[in-house]
GROMACS .gro file of N, CA, C and O in nm:
model
  548
    1UNK      N    1   0.085  -0.118   0.000
    1UNK     CA    2   0.000   0.000   0.000
    1UNK      C    3   0.089   0.124   0.000
    1UNK      O    4   0.191   0.129   0.068
    2UNK      N    5   0.048   0.222  -0.078
    2UNK     CA    6   0.120   0.349  -0.085
    2UNK      C    7   0.027   0.462  -0.045
    2UNK      O    8  -0.092   0.461  -0.080
    3UNK      N    9   0.081   0.557   0.031
    3UNK     CA   10   0.001   0.671   0.075
    3UNK      C   11   0.075   0.800   0.043
    3UNK      O   12   0.197   0.808   0.055
    4UNK      N   13  -0.004   0.900   0.002
    4UNK     CA   14   0.051   1.030  -0.036
    4UNK      C   15  -0.037   1.139   0.023
    4UNK      O   16  -0.158   1.123   0.035
    5UNK      N   17   0.027   1.252   0.055
    5UNK     CA   18  -0.049   1.363   0.112
    5UNK      C   19   0.018   1.495   0.076
    5UNK      O   20   0.141   1.506   0.077
    6UNK      N   21  -0.065   1.595   0.047
    6UNK     CA   22  -0.017   1.731   0.019
    6UNK      C   23  -0.115   1.828   0.080
    6UNK      O   24  -0.236   1.802   0.087
    7UNK      N   25  -0.063   1.945   0.119
    7UNK     CA   26  -0.146   2.052   0.175
    7UNK      C   27  -0.113   2.182   0.105
    7UNK      O   28  -0.002   2.200   0.051
    8UNK      N   29  -0.209   2.273   0.109
    8UNK     CA   30  -0.190   2.405   0.050
    8UNK      C   31  -0.275   2.506   0.128
    8UNK      O   32  -0.391   2.478   0.160
    9UNK      N   33  -0.219   2.622   0.153
    9UNK     CA   34  -0.291   2.730   0.216
    9UNK      C   35  -0.361   2.811   0.108
    9UNK      O   36  -0.302   2.838   0.003
   10UNK      N   37  -0.486   2.846   0.133
   10UNK     CA   38  -0.565   2.924   0.037
   10UNK      C   39  -0.623   3.047   0.107
   10UNK      O   40  -0.671   3.036   0.219
   11UNK      N   41  -0.619   3.161   0.039
   11UNK     CA   42  -0.668   3.286   0.099
   11UNK      C   43  -0.819   3.301   0.087
   11UNK      O   44  -0.869   3.392   0.020
   12UNK      N   45  -0.893   3.211   0.151
   12UNK     CA   46  -1.040   3.216   0.147
   12UNK      C   47  -1.094   3.146   0.270
   12UNK      O   48  -1.028   3.060   0.329
   13UNK      N   49  -1.216   3.181   0.306
   13UNK     CA   50  -1.283   3.117   0.418
   13UNK      C   51  -1.298   2.968   0.391
   13UNK      O   52  -1.323   2.926   0.277
   14UNK      N   53  -1.285   2.885   0.493
   14UNK     CA   54  -1.293   2.740   0.471
   14UNK      C   55  -1.426   2.697   0.408
   14UNK      O   56  -1.428   2.604   0.327
   15UNK      N   57  -1.536   2.763   0.440
   15UNK     CA   58  -1.665   2.728   0.381
   15UNK      C   59  -1.665   2.748   0.230
   15UNK      O   60  -1.721   2.668   0.155
   16UNK      N   61  -1.600   2.856   0.183
   16UNK     CA   62  -1.592   2.881   0.039
   16UNK      C   63  -1.508   2.773  -0.030
   16UNK      O   64  -1.543   2.725  -0.138
   17UNK      N   65  -1.397   2.738   0.033
   17UNK     CA   66  -1.309   2.637  -0.025
   17UNK      C   67  -1.381   2.502  -0.031
   17UNK      O   68  -1.382   2.435  -0.134
   18UNK      N   69  -1.444   2.464   0.079
   18UNK     CA   70  -1.514   2.336   0.081
   18UNK      C   71  -1.627   2.333  -0.020
   18UNK      O   72  -1.644   2.233  -0.092
   19UNK      N   73  -1.706   2.441  -0.028
   19UNK     CA   74  -1.817   2.445  -0.124
   19UNK      C   75  -1.767   2.422  -0.266
   19UNK      O   76  -1.831   2.352  -0.345
   20UNK      N   77  -1.655   2.482  -0.302
   20UNK     CA   78  -1.601   2.463  -0.436
   20UNK      C   79  -1.549   2.320  -0.454
   20UNK      O   80  -1.578   2.255  -0.554
   21UNK      N   81  -1.477   2.270  -0.356
   21UNK     CA   82  -1.421   2.134  -0.367
   21UNK      C   83  -1.530   2.029  -0.376
   21UNK      O   84  -1.516   1.930  -0.448
   22UNK      N   85  -1.640   2.050  -0.303
   22UNK     CA   86  -1.746   1.949  -0.294
   22UNK      C   87  -1.850   1.958  -0.404
   22UNK      O   88  -1.939   1.874  -0.411
   23UNK      N   89  -1.840   2.056  -0.491
   23UNK     CA   90  -1.938   2.073  -0.598
   23UNK      C   91  -1.913   1.966  -0.705
   23UNK      O   92  -1.823   1.978  -0.788
   24UNK      N   93  -1.994   1.860  -0.703
   24UNK     CA   94  -1.973   1.745  -0.790
   24UNK      C   95  -1.975   1.783  -0.938
   24UNK      O   96  -1.899   1.726  -1.017
   25UNK      N   97  -2.055   1.879  -0.976
   25UNK     CA   98  -2.062   1.917  -1.117
   25UNK      C   99  -1.941   1.998  -1.163
   25UNK      O  100  -1.924   2.020  -1.282
   26UNK      N  101  -1.857   2.040  -1.068
   26UNK     CA  102  -1.738   2.117  -1.105
   26UNK      C  103  -1.607   2.051  -1.062
   26UNK      O  104  -1.503   2.116  -1.062
   27UNK      N  105  -1.612   1.923  -1.029
   27UNK     CA  106  -1.489   1.854  -0.990
   27UNK      C  107  -1.384   1.857  -1.101
   27UNK      O  108  -1.265   1.866  -1.073
   28UNK      N  109  -1.428   1.848  -1.226
   28UNK     CA  110  -1.334   1.847  -1.337
   28UNK      C  111  -1.251   1.974  -1.345
   28UNK      O  112  -1.146   1.975  -1.410
   29UNK      N  113  -1.295   2.083  -1.281
   29UNK     CA  114  -1.220   2.208  -1.288
   29UNK      C  115  -1.093   2.204  -1.204
   29UNK      O  116  -1.003   2.284  -1.225
   30UNK      N  117  -1.087   2.112  -1.107
   30UNK     CA  118  -0.966   2.108  -1.025
   30UNK      C  119  -0.900   1.971  -1.013
   30UNK      O  120  -0.785   1.962  -0.973
   31UNK      N  121  -0.970   1.864  -1.047
   31UNK     CA  122  -0.908   1.732  -1.044
   31UNK      C  123  -0.800   1.722  -1.153
   31UNK      O  124  -0.798   1.802  -1.246
   32UNK      N  125  -0.712   1.622  -1.144
   32UNK     CA  126  -0.614   1.604  -1.253
   32UNK      C  127  -0.685   1.597  -1.388
   32UNK      O  128  -0.795   1.542  -1.398
   33UNK      N  129  -0.621   1.653  -1.490
   33UNK     CA  130  -0.682   1.663  -1.623
   33UNK      C  131  -0.732   1.530  -1.677
   33UNK      O  132  -0.829   1.526  -1.752
   34UNK      N  133  -0.668   1.422  -1.640
   34UNK     CA  134  -0.705   1.291  -1.695
   34UNK      C  135  -0.830   1.231  -1.631
   34UNK      O  136  -0.885   1.135  -1.681
   35UNK      N  137  -0.876   1.289  -1.518
   35UNK     CA  138  -0.990   1.232  -1.447
   35UNK      C  139  -1.116   1.313  -1.470
   35UNK      O  140  -1.115   1.436  -1.462
   36UNK      N  141  -1.225   1.242  -1.498
   36UNK     CA  142  -1.355   1.306  -1.519
   36UNK      C  143  -1.458   1.230  -1.436
   36UNK      O  144  -1.465   1.107  -1.443
   37UNK      N  145  -1.535   1.303  -1.357
   37UNK     CA  146  -1.631   1.242  -1.265
   37UNK      C  147  -1.773   1.275  -1.311
   37UNK      O  148  -1.806   1.390  -1.336
   38UNK      N  149  -1.854   1.171  -1.320
   38UNK     CA  150  -1.996   1.189  -1.354
   38UNK      C  151  -2.079   1.146  -1.234
   38UNK      O  152  -2.066   1.033  -1.185
   39UNK      N  153  -2.162   1.238  -1.182
   39UNK     CA  154  -2.245   1.202  -1.067
   39UNK      C  155  -2.353   1.102  -1.104
   39UNK      O  156  -2.403   1.100  -1.215
   40UNK      N  157  -2.385   1.016  -1.008
   40UNK     CA  158  -2.496   0.923  -1.019
   40UNK      C  159  -2.584   0.945  -0.899
   40UNK      O  160  -2.588   1.055  -0.844
   41UNK      N  161  -2.654   0.843  -0.853
   41UNK     CA  162  -2.733   0.853  -0.731
   41UNK      C  163  -2.637   0.863  -0.614
   41UNK      O  164  -2.561   0.770  -0.588
   42UNK      N  165  -2.635   0.976  -0.541
   42UNK     CA  166  -2.537   0.994  -0.432
   42UNK      C  167  -2.541   0.879  -0.332
   42UNK      O  168  -2.649   0.830  -0.302
   43UNK      N  169  -2.425   0.835  -0.291
   43UNK     CA  170  -2.292   0.891  -0.311
   43UNK      C  171  -2.217   0.833  -0.431
   43UNK      O  172  -2.097   0.852  -0.444
   44UNK      N  173  -2.285   0.764  -0.519
   44UNK     CA  174  -2.219   0.699  -0.633
   44UNK      C  175  -2.177   0.801  -0.739
   44UNK      O  176  -2.248   0.896  -0.767
   45UNK      N  177  -2.060   0.776  -0.795
   45UNK     CA  178  -2.011   0.851  -0.910
   45UNK      C  179  -1.941   0.752  -1.002
   45UNK      O  180  -1.906   0.642  -0.962
   46UNK      N  181  -1.920   0.794  -1.125
   46UNK     CA  182  -1.840   0.717  -1.220
   46UNK      C  183  -1.719   0.800  -1.255
   46UNK      O  184  -1.731   0.919  -1.285
   47UNK      N  185  -1.601   0.737  -1.251
   47UNK     CA  186  -1.477   0.806  -1.282
   47UNK      C  187  -1.425   0.752  -1.414
   47UNK      O  188  -1.413   0.631  -1.432
   48UNK      N  189  -1.397   0.844  -1.506
   48UNK     CA  190  -1.338   0.807  -1.634
   48UNK      C  191  -1.198   0.866  -1.639
   48UNK      O  192  -1.180   0.985  -1.616
   49UNK      N  193  -1.101   0.780  -1.666
   49UNK     CA  194  -0.964   0.826  -1.679
   49UNK      C  195  -0.929   0.830  -1.826
   49UNK      O  196  -0.946   0.731  -1.898
   50UNK      N  197  -0.885   0.947  -1.873
   50UNK     CA  198  -0.850   0.962  -2.014
   50UNK      C  199  -0.750   0.854  -2.052
   50UNK      O  200  -0.654   0.826  -1.980
   51UNK      N  201  -0.774   0.790  -2.165
   51UNK     CA  202  -0.687   0.684  -2.214
   51UNK      C  203  -0.722   0.546  -2.161
   51UNK      O  204  -0.667   0.447  -2.207
   52UNK      N  205  -0.814   0.539  -2.067
   52UNK     CA  206  -0.855   0.408  -2.014
   52UNK      C  207  -0.973   0.355  -2.095
   52UNK      O  208  -1.054   0.432  -2.147
   53UNK      N  209  -0.983   0.224  -2.103
   53UNK     CA  210  -1.090   0.161  -2.181
   53UNK      C  211  -1.223   0.158  -2.108
   53UNK      O  212  -1.326   0.138  -2.169
   54UNK      N  213  -1.221   0.173  -1.977
   54UNK     CA  214  -1.344   0.157  -1.901
   54UNK      C  215  -1.358   0.264  -1.794
   54UNK      O  216  -1.262   0.327  -1.754
   55UNK      N  217  -1.481   0.281  -1.750
   55UNK     CA  218  -1.510   0.370  -1.639
   55UNK      C  219  -1.499   0.292  -1.509
   55UNK      O  220  -1.512   0.170  -1.507
   56UNK      N  221  -1.477   0.363  -1.400
   56UNK     CA  222  -1.464   0.300  -1.270
   56UNK      C  223  -1.577   0.348  -1.180
   56UNK      O  224  -1.602   0.468  -1.168
   57UNK      N  225  -1.645   0.253  -1.117
   57UNK     CA  226  -1.750   0.286  -1.022
   57UNK      C  227  -1.684   0.330  -0.891
   57UNK      O  228  -1.596   0.262  -0.839
   58UNK      N  229  -1.725   0.446  -0.842
   58UNK     CA  230  -1.664   0.500  -0.721
   58UNK      C  231  -1.772   0.562  -0.631
   58UNK      O  232  -1.888   0.576  -0.671
   59UNK      N  233  -1.729   0.599  -0.511
   59UNK     CA  234  -1.816   0.667  -0.416
   59UNK      C  235  -1.752   0.801  -0.381
   59UNK      O  236  -1.630   0.811  -0.371
   60UNK      N  237  -1.835   0.900  -0.359
   60UNK     CA  238  -1.789   1.032  -0.318
   60UNK      C  239  -1.885   1.082  -0.212
   60UNK      O  240  -2.004   1.098  -0.239
   61UNK      N  241  -1.832   1.103  -0.092
   61UNK     CA  242  -1.916   1.150   0.018
   61UNK      C  243  -1.865   1.285   0.066
   61UNK      O  244  -1.746   1.300   0.092
   62UNK      N  245  -1.957   1.378   0.081
   62UNK     CA  246  -1.924   1.508   0.137
   62UNK      C  247  -1.980   1.515   0.279
   62UNK      O  248  -2.095   1.478   0.303
   63UNK      N  249  -1.899   1.561   0.370
   63UNK     CA  250  -1.939   1.582   0.510
   63UNK      C  251  -1.924   1.731   0.539
   63UNK      O  252  -1.820   1.775   0.592
   64UNK      N  253  -2.024   1.813   0.502
   64UNK     CA  254  -2.012   1.959   0.517
   64UNK      C  255  -1.983   2.004   0.660
   64UNK      O  256  -1.905   2.098   0.680
   65UNK      N  257  -2.042   1.938   0.759
   65UNK     CA  258  -2.019   1.980   0.897
   65UNK      C  259  -1.874   1.956   0.941
   65UNK      O  260  -1.825   2.021   1.033
   66UNK      N  261  -1.805   1.867   0.872
   66UNK     CA  262  -1.664   1.840   0.901
   66UNK      C  263  -1.572   1.900   0.795
   66UNK      O  264  -1.450   1.888   0.805
   67UNK      N  265  -1.631   1.959   0.690
   67UNK     CA  266  -1.557   2.014   0.576
   67UNK      C  267  -1.459   1.909   0.520
   67UNK      O  268  -1.341   1.934   0.503
   68UNK      N  269  -1.517   1.792   0.491
   68UNK     CA  270  -1.437   1.678   0.447
   68UNK      C  271  -1.506   1.607   0.331
   68UNK      O  272  -1.627   1.586   0.333
   69UNK      N  273  -1.427   1.569   0.231
   69UNK     CA  274  -1.470   1.483   0.122
   69UNK      C  275  -1.397   1.351   0.136
   69UNK      O  276  -1.278   1.350   0.170
   70UNK      N  277  -1.466   1.241   0.108
   70UNK     CA  278  -1.403   1.110   0.107
   70UNK      C  279  -1.446   1.038  -0.020
   70UNK      O  280  -1.560   1.050  -0.063
   71UNK      N  281  -1.354   0.963  -0.079
   71UNK     CA  282  -1.386   0.892  -0.203
   71UNK      C  283  -1.307   0.763  -0.210
   71UNK      O  284  -1.212   0.742  -0.138
   72UNK      N  285  -1.351   0.678  -0.301
   72UNK     CA  286  -1.280   0.553  -0.327
   72UNK      C  287  -1.355   0.469  -0.428
   72UNK      O  288  -1.469   0.497  -0.461
   73UNK      N  289  -1.287   0.367  -0.477
   73UNK     CA  290  -1.351   0.277  -0.573
   73UNK      C  291  -1.455   0.193  -0.501
   73UNK      O  292  -1.440   0.161  -0.383
   74UNK      N  293  -1.562   0.160  -0.573
   74UNK     CA  294  -1.673   0.086  -0.512
   74UNK      C  295  -1.645  -0.062  -0.501
   74UNK      O  296  -1.650  -0.119  -0.394
   75UNK      N  297  -1.620  -0.127  -0.612
   75UNK     CA  298  -1.609  -0.273  -0.611
   75UNK      C  299  -1.465  -0.322  -0.597
   75UNK      O  300  -1.438  -0.419  -0.528
   76UNK      N  301  -1.372  -0.257  -0.663
   76UNK     CA  302  -1.237  -0.309  -0.670
   76UNK      C  303  -1.151  -0.279  -0.547
   76UNK      O  304  -1.057  -0.351  -0.519
   77UNK      N  305  -1.178  -0.173  -0.473
   77UNK     CA  306  -1.097  -0.139  -0.357
   77UNK      C  307  -0.955  -0.102  -0.395
   77UNK      O  308  -0.860  -0.131  -0.322
   78UNK      N  309  -0.936  -0.038  -0.510
   78UNK     CA  310  -0.803  -0.004  -0.559
   78UNK      C  311  -0.744   0.117  -0.488
   78UNK      O  312  -0.623   0.121  -0.462
   79UNK      N  313  -0.826   0.217  -0.462
   79UNK     CA  314  -0.774   0.338  -0.398
   79UNK      C  315  -0.885   0.407  -0.318
   79UNK      O  316  -1.003   0.381  -0.335
   80UNK      N  317  -0.841   0.497  -0.232
   80UNK     CA  318  -0.932   0.580  -0.154
   80UNK      C  319  -0.860   0.711  -0.125
   80UNK      O  320  -0.737   0.719  -0.136
   81UNK      N  321  -0.937   0.809  -0.087
   81UNK     CA  322  -0.874   0.936  -0.054
   81UNK      C  323  -0.968   1.025   0.023
   81UNK      O  324  -1.086   0.994   0.039
   82UNK      N  325  -0.913   1.135   0.071
   82UNK     CA  326  -0.995   1.234   0.139
   82UNK      C  327  -0.934   1.373   0.120
   82UNK      O  328  -0.815   1.386   0.089
   83UNK      N  329  -1.019   1.472   0.134
   83UNK     CA  330  -0.981   1.613   0.130
   83UNK      C  331  -1.040   1.676   0.255
   83UNK      O  332  -1.158   1.658   0.284
   84UNK      N  333  -0.957   1.749   0.327
   84UNK     CA  334  -1.000   1.814   0.450
   84UNK      C  335  -0.968   1.963   0.441
   84UNK      O  336  -0.856   2.000   0.404
   85UNK      N  337  -1.066   2.046   0.472
   85UNK     CA  338  -1.047   2.191   0.474
   85UNK      C  339  -1.051   2.236   0.620
   85UNK      O  340  -1.140   2.197   0.695
   86UNK      N  341  -0.954   2.319   0.658
   86UNK     CA  342  -0.949   2.370   0.795
   86UNK      C  343  -0.924   2.521   0.790
   86UNK      O  344  -0.839   2.567   0.714
   87UNK      N  345  -0.998   2.596   0.871
   87UNK     CA  346  -0.973   2.738   0.884
   87UNK      C  347  -0.847   2.760   0.965
   87UNK      O  348  -0.823   2.693   1.065
   88UNK      N  349  -0.765   2.856   0.920
   88UNK     CA  350  -0.641   2.885   0.993
   88UNK      C  351  -0.636   3.031   1.036
   88UNK      O  352  -0.531   3.082   1.071
   89UNK      N  353  -0.752   3.098   1.035
   89UNK     CA  354  -0.759   3.236   1.081
   89UNK      C  355  -0.733   3.336   0.970
   89UNK      O  356  -0.683   3.302   0.863
   90UNK      N  357  -0.769   3.460   0.995
   90UNK     CA  358  -0.749   3.571   0.901
   90UNK      C  359  -0.810   3.544   0.764
   90UNK      O  360  -0.755   3.587   0.662
   91UNK      N  361  -0.919   3.467   0.760
   91UNK     CA  362  -0.987   3.440   0.633
   91UNK      C  363  -0.914   3.343   0.543
   91UNK      O  364  -0.942   3.336   0.424
   92UNK      N  365  -0.820   3.266   0.596
   92UNK     CA  366  -0.745   3.170   0.515
   92UNK      C  367  -0.782   3.028   0.556
   92UNK      O  368  -0.840   3.005   0.663
   93UNK      N  369  -0.747   2.934   0.470
   93UNK     CA  370  -0.776   2.792   0.492
   93UNK      C  371  -0.656   2.709   0.454
   93UNK      O  372  -0.573   2.748   0.372
   94UNK      N  373  -0.650   2.591   0.514
   94UNK     CA  374  -0.553   2.492   0.470
   94UNK      C  375  -0.630   2.373   0.417
   94UNK      O  376  -0.722   2.324   0.483
   95UNK      N  377  -0.592   2.329   0.299
   95UNK     CA  378  -0.656   2.214   0.235
   95UNK      C  379  -0.554   2.101   0.229
   95UNK      O  380  -0.442   2.121   0.180
   96UNK      N  381  -0.592   1.985   0.278
   96UNK     CA  382  -0.506   1.869   0.275
   96UNK      C  383  -0.576   1.760   0.195
   96UNK      O  384  -0.694   1.734   0.215
   97UNK      N  385  -0.502   1.699   0.103
   97UNK     CA  386  -0.552   1.587   0.025
   97UNK      C  387  -0.465   1.466   0.055
   97UNK      O  388  -0.342   1.475   0.055
   98UNK      N  389  -0.529   1.353   0.078
   98UNK     CA  390  -0.460   1.229   0.111
   98UNK      C  391  -0.510   1.120   0.015
   98UNK      O  392  -0.631   1.105  -0.003
   99UNK      N  393  -0.417   1.044  -0.042
   99UNK     CA  394  -0.452   0.932  -0.130
   99UNK      C  395  -0.388   0.804  -0.079
   99UNK      O  396  -0.273   0.805  -0.038
  100UNK      N  397  -0.463   0.696  -0.085
  100UNK     CA  398  -0.414   0.562  -0.049
  100UNK      C  399  -0.439   0.470  -0.168
  100UNK      O  400  -0.552   0.461  -0.217
  101UNK      N  401  -0.334   0.404  -0.213
  101UNK     CA  402  -0.345   0.305  -0.320
  101UNK      C  403  -0.325   0.168  -0.257
  101UNK      O  404  -0.217   0.137  -0.207
  102UNK      N  405  -0.428   0.085  -0.259
  102UNK     CA  406  -0.425  -0.046  -0.195
  102UNK      C  407  -0.368  -0.153  -0.286
  102UNK      O  408  -0.327  -0.258  -0.240
  103UNK      N  409  -0.367  -0.126  -0.415
  103UNK     CA  410  -0.317  -0.220  -0.514
  103UNK      C  411  -0.201  -0.150  -0.587
  103UNK      O  412  -0.222  -0.049  -0.654
  104UNK      N  413  -0.082  -0.203  -0.572
  104UNK     CA  414   0.036  -0.137  -0.630
  104UNK      C  415   0.028  -0.121  -0.781
  104UNK      O  416   0.090  -0.031  -0.837
  105UNK      N  417  -0.052  -0.202  -0.847
  105UNK     CA  418  -0.067  -0.187  -0.993
  105UNK      C  419  -0.137  -0.057  -1.030
  105UNK      O  420  -0.127  -0.010  -1.142
  106UNK      N  421  -0.208   0.003  -0.935
  106UNK     CA  422  -0.280   0.127  -0.962
  106UNK      C  423  -0.209   0.250  -0.907
  106UNK      O  424  -0.255   0.362  -0.925
  107UNK      N  425  -0.097   0.229  -0.841
  107UNK     CA  426  -0.017   0.339  -0.787
  107UNK      C  427   0.071   0.396  -0.899
  107UNK      O  428   0.160   0.328  -0.948
  108UNK      N  429   0.045   0.522  -0.939
  108UNK     CA  430   0.125   0.581  -1.047
  108UNK      C  431   0.266   0.620  -1.006
  108UNK      O  432   0.346   0.660  -1.090
  109UNK      N  433   0.299   0.610  -0.879
  109UNK     CA  434   0.433   0.645  -0.833
  109UNK      C  435   0.437   0.781  -0.766
  109UNK      O  436   0.354   0.869  -0.792
  110UNK      N  437   0.536   0.798  -0.680
  110UNK     CA  438   0.546   0.919  -0.598
  110UNK      C  439   0.553   1.047  -0.679
  110UNK      O  440   0.483   1.144  -0.649
  111UNK      N  441   0.635   1.050  -0.780
  111UNK     CA  442   0.650   1.173  -0.859
  111UNK      C  443   0.520   1.211  -0.929
  111UNK      O  444   0.476   1.326  -0.925
  112UNK      N  445   0.456   1.115  -0.994
  112UNK     CA  446   0.332   1.143  -1.066
  112UNK      C  447   0.221   1.187  -0.971
  112UNK      O  448   0.146   1.280  -1.001
  113UNK      N  449   0.211   1.121  -0.855
  113UNK     CA  450   0.108   1.158  -0.759
  113UNK      C  451   0.135   1.297  -0.702
  113UNK      O  452   0.044   1.379  -0.690
  114UNK      N  453   0.261   1.325  -0.669
  114UNK     CA  454   0.296   1.457  -0.616
  114UNK      C  455   0.260   1.567  -0.715
  114UNK      O  456   0.201   1.670  -0.677
  115UNK      N  457   0.293   1.546  -0.842
  115UNK     CA  458   0.259   1.646  -0.945
  115UNK      C  459   0.109   1.662  -0.959
  115UNK      O  460   0.058   1.773  -0.972
  116UNK      N  461   0.036   1.551  -0.956
  116UNK     CA  462  -0.110   1.557  -0.969
  116UNK      C  463  -0.173   1.629  -0.849
  116UNK      O  464  -0.263   1.712  -0.866
  117UNK      N  465  -0.126   1.599  -0.729
  117UNK     CA  466  -0.181   1.664  -0.610
  117UNK      C  467  -0.150   1.813  -0.609
  117UNK      O  468  -0.238   1.895  -0.580
  118UNK      N  469  -0.027   1.849  -0.640
  118UNK     CA  470   0.010   1.992  -0.645
  118UNK      C  471  -0.073   2.066  -0.749
  118UNK      O  472  -0.124   2.175  -0.723
  119UNK      N  473  -0.088   2.006  -0.866
  119UNK     CA  474  -0.168   2.069  -0.972
  119UNK      C  475  -0.314   2.082  -0.934
  119UNK      O  476  -0.377   2.185  -0.959
  120UNK      N  477  -0.368   1.979  -0.871
  120UNK     CA  478  -0.509   1.983  -0.830
  120UNK      C  479  -0.532   2.090  -0.724
  120UNK      O  480  -0.629   2.166  -0.731
  121UNK      N  481  -0.444   2.098  -0.626
  121UNK     CA  482  -0.460   2.200  -0.522
  121UNK      C  483  -0.445   2.341  -0.580
  121UNK      O  484  -0.516   2.432  -0.540
  122UNK      N  485  -0.354   2.358  -0.675
  122UNK     CA  486  -0.338   2.488  -0.741
  122UNK      C  487  -0.465   2.526  -0.818
  122UNK      O  488  -0.514   2.638  -0.809
  123UNK      N  489  -0.522   2.429  -0.892
  123UNK     CA  490  -0.643   2.458  -0.970
  123UNK      C  491  -0.762   2.483  -0.877
  123UNK      O  492  -0.846   2.568  -0.906
  124UNK      N  493  -0.769   2.410  -0.764
  124UNK     CA  494  -0.876   2.435  -0.668
  124UNK      C  495  -0.864   2.578  -0.615
  124UNK      O  496  -0.964   2.650  -0.606
  125UNK      N  497  -0.744   2.620  -0.583
  125UNK     CA  498  -0.725   2.757  -0.535
  125UNK      C  499  -0.769   2.858  -0.642
  125UNK      O  500  -0.834   2.959  -0.611
  126UNK      N  501  -0.736   2.832  -0.768
  126UNK     CA  502  -0.778   2.922  -0.877
  126UNK      C  503  -0.930   2.929  -0.885
  126UNK      O  504  -0.987   3.037  -0.902
  127UNK      N  505  -0.997   2.815  -0.872
  127UNK     CA  506  -1.144   2.812  -0.877
  127UNK      C  507  -1.204   2.886  -0.759
  127UNK      O  508  -1.302   2.959  -0.773
  128UNK      N  509  -1.145   2.870  -0.642
  128UNK     CA  510  -1.194   2.941  -0.524
  128UNK      C  511  -1.177   3.091  -0.543
  128UNK      O  512  -1.268   3.169  -0.513
  129UNK      N  513  -1.063   3.132  -0.595
  129UNK     CA  514  -1.040   3.275  -0.621
  129UNK      C  515  -1.142   3.330  -0.720
  129UNK      O  516  -1.193   3.440  -0.700
  130UNK      N  517  -1.167   3.256  -0.824
  130UNK     CA  518  -1.268   3.300  -0.923
  130UNK      C  519  -1.404   3.320  -0.857
  130UNK      O  520  -1.474   3.418  -0.885
  131UNK      N  521  -1.443   3.227  -0.772
  131UNK     CA  522  -1.576   3.234  -0.707
  131UNK      C  523  -1.583   3.343  -0.602
  131UNK      O  524  -1.685   3.406  -0.584
  132UNK      N  525  -1.472   3.365  -0.528
  132UNK     CA  526  -1.477   3.466  -0.423
  132UNK      C  527  -1.450   3.606  -0.477
  132UNK      O  528  -1.503   3.704  -0.424
  133UNK      N  529  -1.372   3.617  -0.585
  133UNK     CA  530  -1.348   3.748  -0.646
  133UNK      C  531  -1.468   3.793  -0.729
  133UNK      O  532  -1.495   3.911  -0.741
  134UNK      N  533  -1.538   3.695  -0.788
  134UNK     CA  534  -1.654   3.722  -0.873
  134UNK      C  535  -1.767   3.629  -0.830
  134UNK      O  536  -1.793   3.529  -0.897
  135UNK      N  537  -1.835   3.657  -0.720
  135UNK     CA  538  -1.935   3.563  -0.665
  135UNK      C  539  -2.044   3.523  -0.764
  135UNK      O  540  -2.097   3.415  -0.754
  136UNK      N  541  -2.076   3.606  -0.860
  136UNK     CA  542  -2.182   3.571  -0.955
  136UNK      C  543  -2.131   3.475  -1.060
  136UNK      O  544  -2.208   3.417  -1.135
  137UNK      N  545  -1.997   3.454  -1.070
  137UNK     CA  546  -1.939   3.372  -1.176
  137UNK      C  547  -1.932   3.234  -1.139
  137UNK      O  548  -1.963   3.134  -1.167
   0.00000   0.00000   0.00000
């Protein structure tokens, strides 16, 4: 089993950050470019990875009172992860993303995961800025 974690500070209230992260219809705006999530009957989602022949059945649960998202594959048990938003004062937040790969065949490796997590957190921050700078957008 391999586990990875990254954090990023964002200049926004934790509620704004969590609302953007948990918006199922806008996950593609901050997830790695190769991943696309289609909502089903909650908490079910389907994940399509660009270049893959098949879709993966997954679960995505939002816990707004804890400002936490949790996800993982439904049947295969290949991976799981979570995102936690915490207020750190002065209108800022810290976002932590954690991934666990239970099957080494699905672990893309430390470098690839680190790049994907850094890119995703950067894009999430960009989306949060867009929403808080232009609330109607």
